[in-house]
Rosetta silent file (secondary structure, phi, psi, omega in degrees, C-alpha in Angstrom):
SEQUENCE: MTPEWSRPERLDTIGEGQRIVEISADEGERQALARRFRLAAVERLSARLAVRRTAAGILVEGRVQAAVVQACTVTGEPISSTIDEPVSLRFVEPATSEEEQELSADAIDTVDIEGGAIDLGEAAAETMALAIDPFPRGPGTAAVLRAAGVISEDDAASSGAFGGLKDMLARGRSADRTDR
SCORE:     score description
SCORE:     0.000 S_00000001
   1 L     0.000  107.978  170.834   67.334   41.640  -57.332 S_00000001
   2 L   -85.622  158.570  178.165   67.607   44.115  -59.772 S_00000001
   3 L   -93.308  159.681  166.253   65.705   47.050  -59.261 S_00000001
   4 L   -60.397   -6.967 -172.442   63.269   48.288  -62.043 S_00000001
   5 L  -140.984   82.409  172.843   65.054   51.222  -62.560 S_00000001
   6 L  -106.644  132.536  160.586   69.065   50.887  -62.332 S_00000001
   7 L  -121.562   44.402 -168.014   71.545   53.343  -63.088 S_00000001
   8 E   -51.660  122.977  172.691   74.590   51.875  -61.366 S_00000001
   9 E  -126.275  106.886 -178.346   77.711   54.247  -61.287 S_00000001
  10 E   -39.156  160.495  162.390   81.063   52.396  -60.649 S_00000001
  11 L   -91.662    9.802  174.659   83.202   53.878  -58.144 S_00000001
  12 L   -94.295  -18.964  169.117   85.965   54.306  -59.998 S_00000001
  13 L  -102.697   26.819  155.115   84.492   56.716  -62.073 S_00000001
  14 L  -105.046  111.159 -172.311   83.755   59.007  -59.046 S_00000001
  15 L  -113.459 -151.730 -158.920   86.157   61.475  -58.040 S_00000001
  16 L   -88.164   -2.663  168.489   86.347   64.349  -55.446 S_00000001
  17 L   -91.342  153.763 -173.422   84.973   66.842  -58.257 S_00000001
  18 L   -65.711  147.724  167.855   81.169   67.105  -58.505 S_00000001
  19 E  -145.191  133.355 -174.829   79.842   65.503  -61.520 S_00000001
  20 E   -92.962  137.002  172.805   75.952   65.918  -62.688 S_00000001
  21 E  -136.579  122.189 -171.829   74.110   63.035  -63.791 S_00000001
  22 E   -98.893  130.889  151.694   70.623   63.269  -65.316 S_00000001
  23 E  -146.588  151.082  154.511   68.446   60.097  -65.593 S_00000001
  24 E  -123.902  170.224  175.994   64.978   59.210  -66.432 S_00000001
  25 L  -105.037  132.471 -168.806   62.887   56.286  -66.569 S_00000001
  26 L   -68.815 -170.526  175.957   61.540   54.828  -69.993 S_00000001
  27 H   -78.507  -18.530  164.546   58.010   53.435  -69.871 S_00000001
  28 H   -88.012   -9.381  168.809   58.656   50.090  -68.990 S_00000001
  29 H   -66.412  -80.725 -138.314   60.602   51.151  -65.818 S_00000001
  30 H   -56.811  -73.950  171.991   58.156   53.734  -65.066 S_00000001
  31 H   -26.843  -44.705 -177.270   55.320   50.997  -65.740 S_00000001
  32 H   -83.191  -34.459 -167.778   57.249   47.861  -63.186 S_00000001
  33 H   -75.015  -34.648 -178.457   57.820   50.877  -60.449 S_00000001
  34 H   -45.767  -54.437 -179.305   53.843   51.578  -60.565 S_00000001
  35 H   -50.712  -51.151  173.890   53.548   47.985  -59.824 S_00000001
  36 H   -53.720  -47.476 -176.806   56.385   47.834  -57.227 S_00000001
  37 L  -124.529   36.183  154.946   54.749   51.042  -55.333 S_00000001
  38 L    48.151   39.132 -168.963   51.089   50.088  -55.807 S_00000001
  39 L  -118.735  165.860 -172.940   50.466   53.055  -57.941 S_00000001
  40 L   -66.634  -34.568 -179.629   48.108   53.491  -60.950 S_00000001
  41 E  -150.515  151.300  155.338   50.810   55.353  -63.116 S_00000001
  42 E  -118.930   98.754 -177.212   54.198   56.692  -63.118 S_00000001
  43 E   -80.781  -30.332  172.442   53.879   59.041  -65.826 S_00000001
  44 E  -154.105  135.861 -158.000   57.149   60.636  -65.536 S_00000001
  45 E  -129.808   78.440  153.576   60.325   59.866  -63.467 S_00000001
  46 E  -123.667  162.283  179.942   63.510   61.684  -63.561 S_00000001
  47 E  -143.177  149.980 -175.375   66.494   63.102  -61.631 S_00000001
  48 E  -108.053   98.366 -159.465   69.215   65.600  -61.914 S_00000001
  49 E  -123.862  139.754 -179.241   71.897   64.446  -59.192 S_00000001
  50 E  -116.183  131.706 -174.806   75.407   65.821  -58.362 S_00000001
  51 E   -95.223  127.364  165.377   77.617   63.189  -57.734 S_00000001
  52 E   179.480  159.821 -162.221   81.292   63.226  -55.674 S_00000001
  53 E   -91.988  152.065  178.533   83.486   61.431  -53.411 S_00000001
  54 L  -114.130 -163.963  162.505   83.916   62.620  -49.606 S_00000001
  55 L   -91.475  -25.217  179.187   86.127   61.592  -47.035 S_00000001
  56 L   -78.729  -14.973 -166.463   82.867   60.204  -45.485 S_00000001
  57 L   139.307 -165.941  174.003   81.703   58.201  -48.834 S_00000001
  58 E   -95.586  109.867  165.287   79.871   59.171  -52.182 S_00000001
  59 E   -74.044  140.346  173.124   77.910   62.151  -51.686 S_00000001
  60 E  -143.008  130.935 -177.348   74.722   62.571  -53.801 S_00000001
  61 E  -161.710  131.131  167.212   72.208   65.797  -53.754 S_00000001
  62 E  -172.777 -149.350 -152.149   69.961   66.959  -56.570 S_00000001
  63 E  -147.368  128.220  178.359   66.260   66.644  -57.049 S_00000001
  64 E   -85.714  109.959  172.148   63.596   63.840  -57.808 S_00000001
  65 E  -123.339  157.089 -168.453   60.968   64.837  -60.029 S_00000001
  66 E  -176.100  142.329 -170.976   57.922   62.421  -61.234 S_00000001
  67 E  -108.664  108.471  172.962   54.338   62.737  -62.359 S_00000001
  68 E  -126.839  171.875 -179.875   52.309   59.817  -60.625 S_00000001
  69 E  -128.857  145.728 -172.609   48.538   58.826  -60.659 S_00000001
  70 L  -148.829  171.566 -169.489   47.422   57.123  -57.396 S_00000001
  71 E  -114.039  133.959 -174.825   43.897   55.857  -56.484 S_00000001
  72 L   -62.464  146.968  165.122   41.947   57.984  -53.668 S_00000001
  73 L   -36.441  -43.765 -165.451   41.574   56.193  -50.571 S_00000001
  74 L   -97.652  -50.806  177.109   38.104   56.534  -50.343 S_00000001
  75 L   -66.081  -34.355  173.344   36.706   56.862  -53.675 S_00000001
  76 L    69.999   20.383  165.375   39.394   54.784  -55.449 S_00000001
  77 L   -90.302  168.136 -158.595   39.298   57.493  -58.288 S_00000001
  78 E   -68.430  124.636  163.761   42.575   58.664  -60.333 S_00000001
  79 L  -107.919   80.130  172.157   44.406   61.292  -58.197 S_00000001
  80 L   -79.624  160.707  171.528   47.404   62.689  -60.356 S_00000001
  81 E  -145.030  167.115  178.507   50.039   64.557  -58.418 S_00000001
  82 E  -121.661  153.077  173.426   53.761   65.686  -59.334 S_00000001
  83 E  -114.427  130.933  133.676   56.813   65.267  -56.832 S_00000001
  84 E   -91.524   78.547 -166.055   59.348   67.621  -56.767 S_00000001
  85 E  -118.539  144.869  171.398   61.756   66.445  -53.817 S_00000001
  86 E   -66.153  179.969 -163.590   65.055   67.061  -52.969 S_00000001
  87 E  -165.932   98.717 -167.149   67.419   64.573  -52.394 S_00000001
  88 E  -123.681   82.308 -168.228   70.735   63.897  -49.864 S_00000001
  89 E  -108.188  138.792  169.426   72.246   60.424  -49.795 S_00000001
  90 E  -114.027  119.019  178.152   75.640   59.601  -48.507 S_00000001
  91 E   -95.367  132.571 -170.889   76.635   56.084  -49.915 S_00000001
  92 E  -142.858  156.880  169.562   79.467   54.211  -47.557 S_00000001
  93 L   -47.841  116.633  160.430   81.165   50.742  -47.220 S_00000001
  94 L   -34.627  116.065  159.449   79.073   48.547  -45.099 S_00000001
  95 L   -10.897  123.507  167.545   79.528   48.673  -41.392 S_00000001
  96 L  -135.442   41.704  149.726   81.395   45.719  -40.095 S_00000001
  97 L  -123.620  160.572  172.690   80.695   46.145  -36.265 S_00000001
  98 L   -95.694   -9.614  167.794   76.921   46.044  -35.124 S_00000001
  99 L   -30.229  135.893  172.058   77.721   49.234  -32.655 S_00000001
 100 L   -81.708  148.867  179.251   75.077   51.818  -32.673 S_00000001
 101 L  -111.183  138.184  179.308   76.383   55.035  -34.101 S_00000001
 102 L   -83.657  149.716 -160.454   74.927   58.417  -32.725 S_00000001
 103 L  -117.192  106.606  168.499   73.277   60.660  -35.545 S_00000001
 104 L   -71.538  168.614  176.304   73.813   64.586  -35.537 S_00000001
 105 L   -67.109  -35.353 -159.624   70.838   66.688  -36.429 S_00000001
 106 L  -100.166   13.587  179.883   72.294   67.535  -39.443 S_00000001
 107 L   -60.532  126.518 -175.020   73.052   63.559  -40.663 S_00000001
 108 L   -82.792  155.965  158.935   72.046   62.758  -43.998 S_00000001
 109 E   -56.184  142.936 -174.371   70.511   59.101  -45.164 S_00000001
 110 E  -123.093  145.823  164.931   73.317   56.358  -45.650 S_00000001
 111 E  -145.037  120.278 -162.570   73.254   54.141  -47.869 S_00000001
 112 E   -70.867  128.827 -176.390   75.335   50.871  -48.374 S_00000001
 113 L   -66.338  133.592 -178.233   77.703   50.575  -51.250 S_00000001
 114 L  -139.172  112.686  149.219   77.275   47.187  -53.018 S_00000001
 115 L    98.724   44.424  171.130   79.091   45.461  -55.432 S_00000001
 116 L    81.864   19.932 -172.333   81.798   48.226  -56.470 S_00000001
 117 E  -154.225  127.381  154.007   78.885   50.520  -57.619 S_00000001
 118 E   -68.924  150.231 -178.175   75.917   53.122  -56.324 S_00000001
 119 E  -115.868  105.382 -165.385   73.005   52.747  -57.881 S_00000001
 120 H   -90.467  -29.439  168.178   71.073   56.505  -58.454 S_00000001
 121 H   -63.527  -23.626  162.356   68.244   54.923  -60.184 S_00000001
 122 H   -68.868  -52.103 -169.888   67.027   52.666  -57.094 S_00000001
 123 H   -52.632  -41.753  171.876   68.111   55.809  -54.859 S_00000001
 124 H   -87.880  -53.827  161.339   65.725   57.965  -56.875 S_00000001
 125 H   -15.473  -77.971 -179.359   62.970   55.417  -57.120 S_00000001
 126 H   -54.436  -19.087 -169.263   62.901   54.992  -53.288 S_00000001
 127 H   -71.926  -55.341  169.896   63.042   59.022  -53.007 S_00000001
 128 H   -51.337  -46.480  168.309   60.036   59.348  -55.068 S_00000001
 129 H   -51.420  -41.516  170.057   58.086   56.566  -52.934 S_00000001
 130 L   -82.190    2.978  162.429   58.733   58.293  -50.063 S_00000001
 131 L   -75.104  -29.345 -165.783   57.421   61.525  -51.342 S_00000001
 132 L   -50.993  133.261  149.874   54.193   59.789  -52.365 S_00000001
 133 L   -21.581   74.825 -166.487   50.798   60.629  -50.461 S_00000001
 134 L   -60.370  -14.429  174.129   50.455   57.706  -48.435 S_00000001
 135 L  -128.359   69.994  156.748   46.030   58.447  -48.070 S_00000001
 136 L   -43.177  143.477  173.417   45.286   60.327  -51.041 S_00000001
 137 L  -135.977  109.557 -175.264   42.031   62.077  -51.107 S_00000001
 138 L   -60.177  173.992 -165.930   40.344   62.973  -54.413 S_00000001
 139 L   -74.732  -30.630 -170.391   38.209   66.447  -54.284 S_00000001
 140 L   -99.280   26.537  170.406   34.805   64.724  -53.524 S_00000001
 141 H   -62.055  -57.430  159.080   35.855   62.809  -50.336 S_00000001
 142 H    -5.227  -75.244 -155.152   34.023   65.085  -47.936 S_00000001
 143 H   -72.257  -39.715 -176.551   30.876   64.444  -49.374 S_00000001
 144 H   -57.978  -53.037  175.445   31.333   60.723  -49.801 S_00000001
 145 H   -47.990  -46.960  174.548   32.497   60.207  -46.142 S_00000001
 146 H   -57.215  -44.253 -178.567   29.588   62.383  -44.901 S_00000001
 147 H   -77.560   -3.410  170.960   27.117   60.306  -46.567 S_00000001
 148 H  -105.273   19.755  171.842   28.386   57.404  -44.965 S_00000001
 149 L    80.099   52.933  179.076   28.182   58.684  -41.776 S_00000001
 150 L  -111.981  128.005  163.745   32.043   59.082  -41.128 S_00000001
 151 L   -99.557  133.207 -159.593   32.242   62.385  -39.182 S_00000001
 152 L   -60.113 -175.684 -172.702   35.257   64.830  -39.759 S_00000001
 153 H   -86.958  -40.566 -154.377   38.095   64.924  -36.900 S_00000001
 154 H   -97.822   -6.238  152.943   36.820   68.414  -35.935 S_00000001
 155 H   -68.138  -39.607 -178.945   33.411   66.907  -35.472 S_00000001
 156 H   -73.848  -33.894  178.228   34.656   64.274  -33.541 S_00000001
 157 L   -75.824  -28.831  170.471   36.644   66.477  -31.335 S_00000001
 158 L   -76.110  -21.393 -167.099   33.801   68.650  -30.288 S_00000001
 159 L  -112.729    5.728 -160.446   31.621   65.991  -29.577 S_00000001
 160 L   -85.039  161.954  156.077   34.378   63.577  -27.815 S_00000001
 161 L   -22.948  -44.135  165.449   34.631   63.272  -24.127 S_00000001
 162 L   -86.001   -2.625 -173.657   36.672   66.065  -23.837 S_00000001
 163 L   -71.771  -16.859  167.015   34.907   68.297  -26.240 S_00000001
 164 L   -99.095   12.007 -152.346   33.408   71.078  -23.885 S_00000001
 165 H   -95.660  -32.644 -176.568   36.737   70.994  -21.626 S_00000001
 166 H   -88.900  -25.220  159.779   38.431   73.917  -23.207 S_00000001
 167 H   -61.871  -45.014 -157.946   35.178   75.976  -23.179 S_00000001
 168 H   -98.047   -0.463 -178.396   34.312   75.156  -19.644 S_00000001
 169 H   -93.725  -42.178 -178.013   38.168   76.000  -18.602 S_00000001
 170 H   -64.159  -40.625  174.697   37.917   79.431  -20.199 S_00000001
 171 H   -45.934  -48.760 -158.236   34.454   80.041  -18.435 S_00000001
 172 H   -83.249  -41.606  178.238   36.271   78.940  -14.997 S_00000001
 173 H   -41.656  -51.719 -159.270   39.450   81.331  -15.795 S_00000001
 174 H   -76.351  -46.480  148.820   37.067   84.449  -16.538 S_00000001
 175 H   -25.674  -65.872  160.588   35.152   83.217  -13.339 S_00000001
 176 H   -63.243  -20.781  167.973   38.132   83.670  -11.432 S_00000001
 177 H   -79.209  -16.852 -175.096   39.187   86.888  -12.639 S_00000001
 178 H   -88.471  -24.039  172.774   36.049   88.646  -11.764 S_00000001
 179 L   -66.809   -9.231 -171.750   35.914   87.193   -8.077 S_00000001
 180 L   -92.576    0.000    0.000   39.036   89.093   -7.338 S_00000001
């Protein structure tokens, strides 16, 4: 399946020196990505990426910027948001063994190289998708939830089974101090 926003970079064009690649999605690509990621709209999507070959694979670093419109998860009203997300990926040849590999704390995400190219458009689209708020809420959401009888997390915490426990423990500690 060809991604909605494909910008392949052939491996034989990537050297050890860093090269800047700037890409942006056209109207049709943005509409297709909006459908794929279940967004009301992708109004703008671009990336500025530094690409270079290293001993460990093809390193891609830069930023993905987008403007998207989502539906509020409570009211369904449109919510516009902007994304300015850093991206750091390493494209590698697919592993030939099934052995688990230990990752260090500074390890970056890896993507398998397929077909002699890396797809910067798909990498940027996935970066945008991961940066989207999965549960967007508009400014009137709290009032709508209250009117529907849904209590806030703060209200639920104070009235739950352990709601008064913190105050009770605090009173117990101060009573212990006065008994001494």
